[in-house]
Coordinates of C-alpha atoms in Angstrom, one line a residue:
X1 CA 6.8 10.1 -2.6
X2 CA 9.7 11.6 -4.5
X3 CA 11.8 10.5 -7.4
X4 CA 14.3 9.0 -4.8
X5 CA 12.0 6.0 -4.3
X6 CA 14.1 2.9 -3.7
X7 CA 14.2 -0.1 -6.0
X8 CA 12.6 -2.3 -3.3
X9 CA 9.6 0.0 -3.3
X10 CA 9.3 -0.5 -7.0
X11 CA 9.4 -4.3 -6.5
X12 CA 6.7 -4.1 -3.8
X13 CA 4.5 -1.8 -6.0
X14 CA 4.7 -4.2 -9.0
X15 CA 3.7 -7.1 -6.8
X16 CA 0.8 -5.2 -5.2
X17 CA -0.5 -3.8 -8.5
X18 CA -0.4 -7.3 -10.1
X19 CA -2.5 -8.7 -7.2
X20 CA 0.1 -11.4 -6.9
X21 CA -0.5 -12.7 -10.4
X22 CA 2.9 -13.5 -11.9
X23 CA 1.6 -13.1 -15.5
X24 CA -0.1 -9.7 -15.1
X25 CA 2.0 -6.9 -16.8
X26 CA 2.1 -3.6 -15.0
X27 CA 2.5 -0.4 -17.1
X28 CA 5.0 2.4 -16.4
X29 CA 2.1 4.8 -15.9
X30 CA 0.5 2.6 -13.2
X31 CA 3.7 2.5 -11.3
X32 CA 4.3 6.2 -11.7
X33 CA 0.8 7.0 -10.5
X34 CA 1.1 4.7 -7.5
X35 CA 4.5 6.0 -6.4
X36 CA 3.9 9.6 -7.4
X37 CA 7.1 9.7 -9.5
X38 CA 7.7 10.7 -13.2
X39 CA 7.4 8.1 -16.0
X40 CA 11.0 8.8 -16.8
X41 CA 12.0 7.8 -13.3
X42 CA 10.1 4.6 -13.7
X43 CA 11.8 3.8 -17.0
X44 CA 15.2 4.4 -15.5
X45 CA 14.6 2.2 -12.5
X46 CA 13.1 -0.6 -14.5
X47 CA 16.2 -0.7 -16.7
X48 CA 18.3 -1.1 -13.5
X49 CA 16.0 -3.8 -12.2
X50 CA 16.1 -5.7 -15.4
X51 CA 19.9 -5.6 -15.4
X52 CA 19.9 -7.2 -12.0
X53 CA 17.4 -9.9 -13.1
X54 CA 14.6 -8.8 -10.8
X55 CA 12.0 -7.8 -13.5
X56 CA 11.1 -8.6 -17.1
X57 CA 10.2 -5.6 -19.2
X58 CA 8.2 -6.1 -22.4
X59 CA 8.2 -2.9 -24.4
X60 CA 4.7 -1.3 -24.8
X61 CA 3.1 -4.1 -22.7
X62 CA 4.5 -3.7 -19.2
X63 CA 6.7 -5.3 -16.5
X64 CA 6.5 -8.5 -14.4
X65 CA 8.6 -9.7 -11.5
X66 CA 11.1 -12.5 -12.0
X67 CA 11.3 -15.2 -9.3
X68 CA 14.1 -13.3 -7.7
X69 CA 12.3 -10.0 -7.8
X70 CA 9.1 -11.6 -6.3
X71 CA 11.0 -13.2 -3.5
X72 CA 12.7 -9.9 -2.6
X73 CA 9.4 -8.0 -2.7
X74 CA 7.6 -10.5 -0.4
X75 CA 10.5 -10.6 2.0
X76 CA 10.5 -6.8 2.3
X77 CA 6.7 -6.5 2.5
X78 CA 6.8 -9.0 5.4
X79 CA 9.6 -7.2 7.3
X80 CA 8.1 -3.7 6.6
X81 CA 4.6 -4.6 7.8
X82 CA 5.8 -6.4 10.9
X83 CA 7.9 -3.4 11.9
X84 CA 4.9 -1.2 11.3
X85 CA 2.7 -3.4 13.5
X86 CA 5.2 -3.3 16.3
X87 CA 5.8 0.5 16.2
X88 CA 2.1 1.4 15.8
X89 CA 0.6 -1.2 18.2
X90 CA 3.2 -1.9 20.8
X91 CA 4.9 1.5 20.9
X92 CA 1.6 3.3 20.3
X93 CA 2.9 5.7 17.7
X94 CA 0.8 7.0 14.7
X95 CA 0.7 4.7 11.7
X96 CA 2.4 7.4 9.5
X97 CA 5.3 7.4 12.0
X98 CA 5.4 3.6 11.9
X99 CA 5.4 3.5 8.2
X100 CA 8.1 6.1 7.9
X101 CA 10.4 4.4 10.3
X102 CA 9.7 0.9 8.9
X103 CA 11.1 2.2 5.6
X104 CA 14.5 2.6 7.3
X105 CA 14.4 -0.8 9.1
X106 CA 13.0 -3.3 6.6
X107 CA 15.9 -3.6 4.1
X108 CA 18.5 -5.1 6.4
X109 CA 16.4 -7.1 8.8
X110 CA 17.3 -10.8 8.9
X111 CA 14.8 -13.6 8.6
X112 CA 15.7 -14.7 12.2
X113 CA 14.8 -11.2 13.5
X114 CA 11.6 -11.1 11.6
X115 CA 10.5 -14.6 12.7
X116 CA 11.2 -13.5 16.3
X117 CA 9.2 -10.3 15.9
X118 CA 6.3 -12.2 14.2
X119 CA 6.2 -14.5 17.2
X120 CA 6.3 -11.6 19.7
X121 CA 3.4 -10.0 17.9
X122 CA 1.5 -13.3 17.9
X123 CA 1.5 -13.7 14.1
X124 CA -0.6 -10.7 12.9
X125 CA -2.4 -11.2 9.6
X126 CA -2.7 -7.6 8.7
X127 CA -0.6 -4.4 9.0
X128 CA -1.9 -1.2 10.7
X129 CA -3.0 -0.1 7.2
X130 CA -5.2 -3.2 6.8
X131 CA -2.8 -4.9 4.3
X132 CA -1.9 -8.6 4.6
X133 CA 1.4 -9.7 6.1
X134 CA 3.2 -12.6 4.4
X135 CA 3.8 -15.5 6.7
X136 CA 7.1 -17.1 7.8
X137 CA 7.1 -19.3 4.7
X138 CA 6.5 -16.2 2.5
X139 CA 3.1 -17.2 1.4
X140 CA 1.4 -14.1 0.1
X141 CA -1.8 -13.4 -1.8
X142 CA -2.6 -9.7 -2.1
X143 CA -6.3 -9.0 -1.9
X144 CA -8.4 -7.5 -4.7
X145 CA -9.4 -4.2 -3.2
X146 CA -12.1 -1.8 -4.1
X147 CA -11.2 1.9 -3.8
X148 CA -13.4 4.4 -2.0
X149 CA -13.7 6.4 -5.1
X150 CA -15.5 3.5 -6.8
X151 CA -18.3 3.4 -4.2
X152 CA -21.7 4.6 -5.3
X153 CA -23.5 7.6 -3.8
X154 CA -25.8 6.6 -1.0
X155 CA -23.8 3.4 -0.4
X156 CA -22.7 2.4 3.2
X157 CA -19.1 1.3 3.3
X158 CA -16.4 0.3 5.9
X159 CA -12.8 1.5 5.6
X160 CA -10.7 -1.6 5.0
X161 CA -7.2 -0.5 4.1
X162 CA -4.9 2.3 3.0
X163 CA -2.2 2.1 0.4
X164 CA 1.4 2.4 1.8
X165 CA 2.0 6.0 1.2
X166 CA 3.3 8.4 3.9
X167 CA 1.4 11.4 2.6
X168 CA -1.8 9.5 2.4
X169 CA -1.3 8.1 6.0
X170 CA -0.7 11.6 7.3
X171 CA -3.8 12.8 5.4
X172 CA -6.2 10.3 6.9
X173 CA -4.8 10.9 10.4
X174 CA -5.3 14.6 9.9
X175 CA -8.9 14.3 8.9
X176 CA -9.7 11.5 11.3
X177 CA -10.5 8.6 9.1
X178 CA -9.7 5.3 10.9
X179 CA -9.7 1.8 9.7
X180 CA -12.9 -0.2 10.3
X181 CA -15.0 3.0 10.5
X182 CA -18.3 2.9 8.7
X183 CA -19.7 5.7 6.5
X184 CA -22.3 6.6 4.0
X185 CA -21.4 8.2 0.7
X186 CA -23.6 11.3 0.9
X187 CA -22.5 12.8 -2.5
X188 CA -19.5 13.8 -4.6
X189 CA -19.2 17.4 -5.5
X190 CA -19.1 18.4 -9.2
X191 CA -16.1 19.4 -11.3
X192 CA -14.0 16.4 -10.0
X193 CA -14.7 17.6 -6.4
X194 CA -14.3 15.6 -3.1
X195 CA -16.5 12.8 -1.8
X196 CA -18.7 13.7 1.1
X197 CA -18.9 11.0 3.8
X198 CA -21.1 11.0 6.9
X199 CA -22.1 8.8 9.8
X200 CA -24.0 9.4 13.0
X201 CA -21.1 11.4 14.5
X202 CA -19.8 13.7 11.7
X203 CA -19.2 14.5 8.1
X204 CA -15.9 14.3 6.1
X205 CA -14.7 15.5 2.7
X206 CA -12.2 13.2 1.0
X207 CA -10.4 14.4 -2.1
X208 CA -10.7 12.3 -5.2
X209 CA -7.0 11.5 -5.3
X210 CA -7.0 10.3 -1.8
X211 CA -10.2 8.3 -2.3
X212 CA -8.5 6.3 -5.1
X213 CA -5.9 4.9 -2.5
X214 CA -8.4 4.2 0.3
X215 CA -10.0 0.8 0.2
X216 CA -13.3 -0.3 1.4
X217 CA -15.5 -3.2 2.4
X218 CA -19.0 -3.0 0.9

């Protein structure tokens, strides 16, 4: 992502990184790493979000969402992931294309439209990236996820989810790493090298950076 990341993406990121825990403070560096932006960009945006009453910033400790900020984040996550599901599954377009287009649709969608789309899609529980979709009452409990990078050598894992990042989605599509596929961690190359995954069909190399944003079932 670039430094032009929208304020709503910041709100979503804070909610995701906190695991839905309203008291968990998220550091500027965590946000910067997740959104691939500079720490100064994070500081500038958090100042704006605090002025609009959407976050509480505690210097040197981190940031939490206010009630207003949390409600905004959950509403946008719901609309974004429903649009992604429709575009990827009903229009049969790549998940990266679905994600990119959902970014342009989710901000202005009304609750009436999203409820109708939810009904049309038969109330999906997860997005095409494997991430939970808030329901019509905006109930939302982000899952505690384990990154691929944290898997042990020799371990057999199943790909559970990808973080919402356009570059990552394009990357996993390019190398052919689908959700729900099962792999064994063969080894990780030295000097911060990639992870080597294999199964009965083929072998893949996953960069360390990408592996930190790919989530697994063990």
